[in-house]
PDB file of C-alpha atoms in Angstrom:
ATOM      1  CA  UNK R   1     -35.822  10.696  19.054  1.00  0.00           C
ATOM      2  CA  UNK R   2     -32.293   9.879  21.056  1.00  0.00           C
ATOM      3  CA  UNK R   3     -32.289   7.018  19.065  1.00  0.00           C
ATOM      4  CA  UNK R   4     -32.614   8.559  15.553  1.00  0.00           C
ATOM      5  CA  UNK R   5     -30.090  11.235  17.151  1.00  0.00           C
ATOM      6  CA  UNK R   6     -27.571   8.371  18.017  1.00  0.00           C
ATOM      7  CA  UNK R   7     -28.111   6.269  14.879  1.00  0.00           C
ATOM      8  CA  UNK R   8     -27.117   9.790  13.120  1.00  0.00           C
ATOM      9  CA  UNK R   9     -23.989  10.435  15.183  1.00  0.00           C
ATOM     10  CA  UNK R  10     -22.971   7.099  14.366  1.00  0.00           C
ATOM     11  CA  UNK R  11     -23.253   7.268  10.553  1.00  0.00           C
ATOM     12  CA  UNK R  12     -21.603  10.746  10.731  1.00  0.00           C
ATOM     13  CA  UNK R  13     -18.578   9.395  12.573  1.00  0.00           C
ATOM     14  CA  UNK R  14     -17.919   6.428  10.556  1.00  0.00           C
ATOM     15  CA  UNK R  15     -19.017   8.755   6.981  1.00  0.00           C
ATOM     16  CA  UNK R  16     -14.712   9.704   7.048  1.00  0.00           C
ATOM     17  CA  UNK R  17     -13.630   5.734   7.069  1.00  0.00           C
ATOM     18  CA  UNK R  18     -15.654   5.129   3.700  1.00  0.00           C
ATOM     19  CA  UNK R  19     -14.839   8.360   2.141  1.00  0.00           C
ATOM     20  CA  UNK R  20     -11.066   7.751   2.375  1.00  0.00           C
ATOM     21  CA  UNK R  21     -11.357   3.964   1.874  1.00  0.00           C
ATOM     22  CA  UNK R  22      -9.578   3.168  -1.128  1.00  0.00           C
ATOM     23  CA  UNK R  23      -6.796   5.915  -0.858  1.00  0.00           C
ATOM     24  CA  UNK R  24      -6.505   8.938  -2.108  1.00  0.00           C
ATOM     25  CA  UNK R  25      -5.761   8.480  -5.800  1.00  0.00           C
ATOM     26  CA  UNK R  26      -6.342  12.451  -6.460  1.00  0.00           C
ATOM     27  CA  UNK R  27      -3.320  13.022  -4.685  1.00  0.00           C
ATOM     28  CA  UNK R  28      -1.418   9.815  -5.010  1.00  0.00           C
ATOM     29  CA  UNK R  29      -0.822   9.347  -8.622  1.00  0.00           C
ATOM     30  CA  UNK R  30      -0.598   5.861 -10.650  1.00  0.00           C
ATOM     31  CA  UNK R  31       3.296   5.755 -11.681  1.00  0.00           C
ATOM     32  CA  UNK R  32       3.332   5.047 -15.132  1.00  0.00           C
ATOM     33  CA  UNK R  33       6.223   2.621 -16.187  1.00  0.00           C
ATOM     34  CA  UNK R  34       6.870   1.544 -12.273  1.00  0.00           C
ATOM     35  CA  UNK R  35       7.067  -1.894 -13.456  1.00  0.00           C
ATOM     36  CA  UNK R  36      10.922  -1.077 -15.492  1.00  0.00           C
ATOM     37  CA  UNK R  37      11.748   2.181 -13.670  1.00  0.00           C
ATOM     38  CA  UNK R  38      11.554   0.966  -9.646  1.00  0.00           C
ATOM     39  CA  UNK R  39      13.598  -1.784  -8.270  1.00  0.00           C
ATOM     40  CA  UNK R  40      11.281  -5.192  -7.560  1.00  0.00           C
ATOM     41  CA  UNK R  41      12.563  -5.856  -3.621  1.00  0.00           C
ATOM     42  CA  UNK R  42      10.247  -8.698  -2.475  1.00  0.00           C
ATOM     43  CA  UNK R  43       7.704 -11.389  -3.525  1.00  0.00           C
ATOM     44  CA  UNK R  44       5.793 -12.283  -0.593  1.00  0.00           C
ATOM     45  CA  UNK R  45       2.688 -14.130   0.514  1.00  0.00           C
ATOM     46  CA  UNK R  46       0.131 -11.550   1.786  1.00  0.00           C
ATOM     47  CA  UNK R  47      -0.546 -11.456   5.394  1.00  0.00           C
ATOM     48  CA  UNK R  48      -4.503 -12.457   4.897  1.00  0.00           C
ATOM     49  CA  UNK R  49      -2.729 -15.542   2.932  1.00  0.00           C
ATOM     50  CA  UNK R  50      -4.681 -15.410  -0.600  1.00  0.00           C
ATOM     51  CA  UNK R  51      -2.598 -13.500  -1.952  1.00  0.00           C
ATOM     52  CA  UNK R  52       0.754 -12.458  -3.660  1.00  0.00           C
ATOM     53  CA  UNK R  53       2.619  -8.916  -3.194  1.00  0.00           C
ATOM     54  CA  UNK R  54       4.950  -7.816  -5.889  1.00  0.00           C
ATOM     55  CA  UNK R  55       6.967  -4.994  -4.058  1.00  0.00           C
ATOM     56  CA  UNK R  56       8.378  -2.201  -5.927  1.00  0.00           C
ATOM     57  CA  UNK R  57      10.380   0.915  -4.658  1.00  0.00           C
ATOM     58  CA  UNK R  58      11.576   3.832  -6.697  1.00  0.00           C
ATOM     59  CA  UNK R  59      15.251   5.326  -6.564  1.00  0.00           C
ATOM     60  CA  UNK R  60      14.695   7.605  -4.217  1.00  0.00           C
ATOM     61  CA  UNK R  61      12.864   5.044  -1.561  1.00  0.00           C
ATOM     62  CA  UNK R  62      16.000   3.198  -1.917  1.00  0.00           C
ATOM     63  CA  UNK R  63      18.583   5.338  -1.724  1.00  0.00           C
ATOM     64  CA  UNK R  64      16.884   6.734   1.510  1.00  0.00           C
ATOM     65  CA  UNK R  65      16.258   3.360   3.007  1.00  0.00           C
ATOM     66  CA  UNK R  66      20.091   2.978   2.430  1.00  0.00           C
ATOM     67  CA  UNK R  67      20.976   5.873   4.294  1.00  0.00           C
ATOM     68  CA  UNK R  68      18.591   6.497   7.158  1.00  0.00           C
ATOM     69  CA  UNK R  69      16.250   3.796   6.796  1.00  0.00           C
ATOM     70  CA  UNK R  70      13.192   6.070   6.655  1.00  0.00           C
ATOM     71  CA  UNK R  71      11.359   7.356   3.237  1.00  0.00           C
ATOM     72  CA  UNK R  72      12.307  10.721   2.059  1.00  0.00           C
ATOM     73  CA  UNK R  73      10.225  12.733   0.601  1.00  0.00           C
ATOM     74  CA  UNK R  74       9.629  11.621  -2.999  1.00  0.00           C
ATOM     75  CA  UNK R  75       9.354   8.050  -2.058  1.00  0.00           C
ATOM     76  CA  UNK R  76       6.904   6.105  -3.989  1.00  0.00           C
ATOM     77  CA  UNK R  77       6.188   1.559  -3.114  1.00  0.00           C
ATOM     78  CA  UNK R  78       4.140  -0.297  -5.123  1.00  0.00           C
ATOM     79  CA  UNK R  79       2.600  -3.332  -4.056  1.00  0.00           C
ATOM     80  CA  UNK R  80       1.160  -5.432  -6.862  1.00  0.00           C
ATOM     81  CA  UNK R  81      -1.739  -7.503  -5.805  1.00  0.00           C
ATOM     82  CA  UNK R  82      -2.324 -11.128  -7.170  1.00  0.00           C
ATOM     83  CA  UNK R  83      -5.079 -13.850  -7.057  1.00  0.00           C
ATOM     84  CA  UNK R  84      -3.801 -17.130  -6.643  1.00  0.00           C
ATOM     85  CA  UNK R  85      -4.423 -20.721  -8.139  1.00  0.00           C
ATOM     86  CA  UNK R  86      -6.809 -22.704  -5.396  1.00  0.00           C
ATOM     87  CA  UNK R  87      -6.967 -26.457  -5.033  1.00  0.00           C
ATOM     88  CA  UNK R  88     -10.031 -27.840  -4.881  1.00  0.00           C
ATOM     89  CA  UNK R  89     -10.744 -26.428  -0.894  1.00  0.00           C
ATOM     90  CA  UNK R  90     -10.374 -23.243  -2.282  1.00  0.00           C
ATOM     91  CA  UNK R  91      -6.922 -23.002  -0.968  1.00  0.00           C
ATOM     92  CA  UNK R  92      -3.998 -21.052  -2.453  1.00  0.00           C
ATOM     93  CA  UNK R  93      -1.752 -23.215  -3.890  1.00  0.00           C
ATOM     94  CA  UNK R  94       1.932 -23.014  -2.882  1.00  0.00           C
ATOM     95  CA  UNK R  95       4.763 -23.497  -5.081  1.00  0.00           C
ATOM     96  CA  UNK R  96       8.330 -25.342  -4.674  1.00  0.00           C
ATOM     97  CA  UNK R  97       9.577 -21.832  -3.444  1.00  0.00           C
ATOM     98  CA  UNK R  98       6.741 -21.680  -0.464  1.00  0.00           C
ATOM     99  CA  UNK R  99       4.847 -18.365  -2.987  1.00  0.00           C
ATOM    100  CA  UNK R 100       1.682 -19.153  -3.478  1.00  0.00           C
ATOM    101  CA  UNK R 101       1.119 -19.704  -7.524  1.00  0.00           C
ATOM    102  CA  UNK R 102       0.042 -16.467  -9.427  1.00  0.00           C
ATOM    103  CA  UNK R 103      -2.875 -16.441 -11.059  1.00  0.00           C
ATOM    104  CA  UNK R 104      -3.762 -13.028 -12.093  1.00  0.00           C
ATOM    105  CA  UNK R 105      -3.051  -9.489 -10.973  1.00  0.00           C
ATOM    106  CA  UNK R 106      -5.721  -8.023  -9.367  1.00  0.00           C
ATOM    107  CA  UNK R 107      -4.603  -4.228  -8.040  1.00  0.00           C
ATOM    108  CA  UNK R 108      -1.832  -2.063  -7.996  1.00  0.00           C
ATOM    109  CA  UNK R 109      -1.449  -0.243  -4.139  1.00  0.00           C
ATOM    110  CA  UNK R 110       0.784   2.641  -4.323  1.00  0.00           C
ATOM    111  CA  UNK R 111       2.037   4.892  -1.403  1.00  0.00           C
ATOM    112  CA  UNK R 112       4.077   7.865  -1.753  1.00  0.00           C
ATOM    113  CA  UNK R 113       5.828  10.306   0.619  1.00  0.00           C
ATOM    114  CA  UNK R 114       5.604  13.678   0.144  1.00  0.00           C
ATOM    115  CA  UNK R 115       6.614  16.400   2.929  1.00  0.00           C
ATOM    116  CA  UNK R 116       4.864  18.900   0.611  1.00  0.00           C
ATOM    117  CA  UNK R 117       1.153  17.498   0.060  1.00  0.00           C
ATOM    118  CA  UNK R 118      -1.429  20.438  -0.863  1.00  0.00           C
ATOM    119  CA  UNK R 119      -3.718  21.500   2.150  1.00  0.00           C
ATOM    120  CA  UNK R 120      -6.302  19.802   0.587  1.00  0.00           C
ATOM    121  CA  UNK R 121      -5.108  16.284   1.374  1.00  0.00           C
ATOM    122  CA  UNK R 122      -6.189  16.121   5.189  1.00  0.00           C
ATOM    123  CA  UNK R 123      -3.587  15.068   7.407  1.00  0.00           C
ATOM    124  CA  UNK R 124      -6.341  12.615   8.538  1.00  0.00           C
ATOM    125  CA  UNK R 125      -5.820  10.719   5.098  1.00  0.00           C
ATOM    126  CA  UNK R 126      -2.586  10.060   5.379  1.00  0.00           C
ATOM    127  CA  UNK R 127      -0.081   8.066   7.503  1.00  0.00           C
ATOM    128  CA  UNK R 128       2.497  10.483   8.396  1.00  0.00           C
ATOM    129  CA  UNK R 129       4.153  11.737   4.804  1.00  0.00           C
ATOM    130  CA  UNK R 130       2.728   8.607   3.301  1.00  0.00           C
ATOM    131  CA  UNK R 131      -0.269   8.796   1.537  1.00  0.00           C
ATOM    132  CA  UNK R 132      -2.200   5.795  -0.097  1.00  0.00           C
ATOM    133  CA  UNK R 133      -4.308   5.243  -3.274  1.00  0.00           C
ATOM    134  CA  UNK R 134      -5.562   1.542  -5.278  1.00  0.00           C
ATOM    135  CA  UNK R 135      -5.630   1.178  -8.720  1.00  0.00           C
ATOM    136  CA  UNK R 136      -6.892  -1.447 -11.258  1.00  0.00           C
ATOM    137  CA  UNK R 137      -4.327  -3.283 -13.248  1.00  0.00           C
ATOM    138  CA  UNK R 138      -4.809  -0.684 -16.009  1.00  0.00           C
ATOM    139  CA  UNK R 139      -4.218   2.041 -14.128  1.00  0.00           C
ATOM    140  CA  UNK R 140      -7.729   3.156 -13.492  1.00  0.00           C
ATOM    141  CA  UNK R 141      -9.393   3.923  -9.982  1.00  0.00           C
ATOM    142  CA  UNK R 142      -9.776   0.700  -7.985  1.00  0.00           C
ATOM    143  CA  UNK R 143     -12.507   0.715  -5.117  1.00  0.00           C
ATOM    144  CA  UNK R 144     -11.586  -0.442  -1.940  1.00  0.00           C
ATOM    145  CA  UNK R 145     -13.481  -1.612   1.485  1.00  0.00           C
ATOM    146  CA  UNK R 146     -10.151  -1.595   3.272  1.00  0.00           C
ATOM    147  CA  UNK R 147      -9.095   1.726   4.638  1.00  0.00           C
ATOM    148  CA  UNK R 148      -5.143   1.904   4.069  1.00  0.00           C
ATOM    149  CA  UNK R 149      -4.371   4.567   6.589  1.00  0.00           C
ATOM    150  CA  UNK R 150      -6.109   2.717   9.785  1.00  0.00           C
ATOM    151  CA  UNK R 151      -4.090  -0.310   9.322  1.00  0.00           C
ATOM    152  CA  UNK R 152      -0.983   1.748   8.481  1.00  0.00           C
ATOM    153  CA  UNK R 153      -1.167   4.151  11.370  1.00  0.00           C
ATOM    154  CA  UNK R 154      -0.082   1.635  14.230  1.00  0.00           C
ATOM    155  CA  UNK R 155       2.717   0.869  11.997  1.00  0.00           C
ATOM    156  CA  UNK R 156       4.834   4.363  13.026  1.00  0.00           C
ATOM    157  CA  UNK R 157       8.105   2.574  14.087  1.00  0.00           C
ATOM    158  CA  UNK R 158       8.688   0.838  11.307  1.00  0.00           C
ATOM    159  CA  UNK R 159       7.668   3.737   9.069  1.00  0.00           C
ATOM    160  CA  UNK R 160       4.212   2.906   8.314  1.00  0.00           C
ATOM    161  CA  UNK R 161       5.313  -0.184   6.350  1.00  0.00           C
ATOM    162  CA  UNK R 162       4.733  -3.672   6.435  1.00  0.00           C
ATOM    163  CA  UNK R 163       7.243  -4.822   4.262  1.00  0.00           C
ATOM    164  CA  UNK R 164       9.190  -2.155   6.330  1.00  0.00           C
ATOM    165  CA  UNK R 165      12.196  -5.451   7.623  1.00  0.00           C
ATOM    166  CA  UNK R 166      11.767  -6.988   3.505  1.00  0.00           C
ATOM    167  CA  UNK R 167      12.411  -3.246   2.059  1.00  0.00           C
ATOM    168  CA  UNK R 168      15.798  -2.816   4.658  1.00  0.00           C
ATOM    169  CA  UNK R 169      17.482  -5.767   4.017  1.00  0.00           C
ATOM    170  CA  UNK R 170      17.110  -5.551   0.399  1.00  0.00           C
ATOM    171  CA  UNK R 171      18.684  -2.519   0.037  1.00  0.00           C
ATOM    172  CA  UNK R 172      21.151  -3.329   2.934  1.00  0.00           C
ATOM    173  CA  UNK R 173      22.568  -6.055   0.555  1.00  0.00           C
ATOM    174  CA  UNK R 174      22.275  -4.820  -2.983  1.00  0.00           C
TER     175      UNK R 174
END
C-alpha cells in the first residue's frame, strides 16, 4: 500500500511539469505578421546544436532593452525554430558563416511580458512577467516535451533570456 501511495504522490507532483509543457498558448498569443512587424536581432546555432534560432523582438522589447535593458511590459521574442541539413553522420551541416544550413522551419517559440496577466495564468507558469507558448509553423498549437519555464527560471539575471547578451548588443548598436 506505501508503495501505491508513493507511486501516486509521485505522478501527482510531476502531473504540473506536463500540463504546462509546451507553454501556455491560451494566454500567450501567436503574433500574426511578427515576421515584417518585429526587428530580426540574431541568427544563432541552438544550444542543443541541431538547430537554428531566428530571433525576433517587437518595438516595444527593443525600445526597453535600449533603455533599461529589461522587458517592459508588452514585450513579445520570437524564436523561430529550424531543422538543419545533416551529412551523412547525421550531423548538422555548417555553412561558410559557422550557421548551420536551414533546412526547414519547424516551430515558432514566443514569450511575452505582461505585468497584467489574468489570475488564471498561475504565477507557476510563468517566468517572472514572461510567459511562454510553441506554435507550429502555421500558427497552430505545437506540443512540446520541453517545459519552457524550468529552463527559463534559473535564467533571472539576465531576464529569463538566453539570447539575453545577443538581444543587448543588438539594440546597443542599431
Amino acid at each position: 500500500m506505501k508503495g501505491v501511495l508513493k507511486i501516486l504522490a509521485a505522478v501527482i507532483a510531476m502531473t504540473p511539469i506536463y500540463a504546462n509543457s509546451g507553454g501556455n498558448p491560451e494566454y500567450v498569443n501567436f503574433p500574426e505578421g511578427y515576421e515584417k512587424a518585429f526587428t530580426k536581432y540574431a541568427t544563432i546555432n541552438r544550444a542543443n546544436q541541431t538547430q537554428v534560432a531566428k530571433l525576433y523582438a517587437n518595438e516595444t522589447a527593443i525600445a526597453s532593452y535600449k533603455e533599461n535593458q529589461k522587458g517592459d511590459s508588452g514585450s513579445v521574442l520570437v524564436m523561430e525554430i529550424y531543422s538543419t541539413k545533416t551529412d551523412a553522420d547525421g550531423k548538422p551541416v555548417p555553412g561558410d558563416d559557422g550557421i548551420f544550413v536551414i533546412d526547414s522551419l519547424a516551430a515558432v517559440a514566443v514569450m511575452e511580458n505582461r505585468d497584467n496577466w489574468d489570475d488564471a495564468f498561475s504565477a507557476e507558469d510563468r517566468t517572472g512577467n514572461w510567459g511562454f507558448a510553441v506554435y507550429n509553423p502555421d500558427g497552430t498549437e505545437k506540443s512540446n516535451d520541453l517545459n519552457c519555464v524550468q529552463c527559463h527560471t534559473p535564467l533571472s539575471g539576465q531576464d529569463y533570456l538566453f539570447t539575453y547578451q545577443k538581444l543587448v548588443d543588438f539594440v546597443k548598436n542599431h
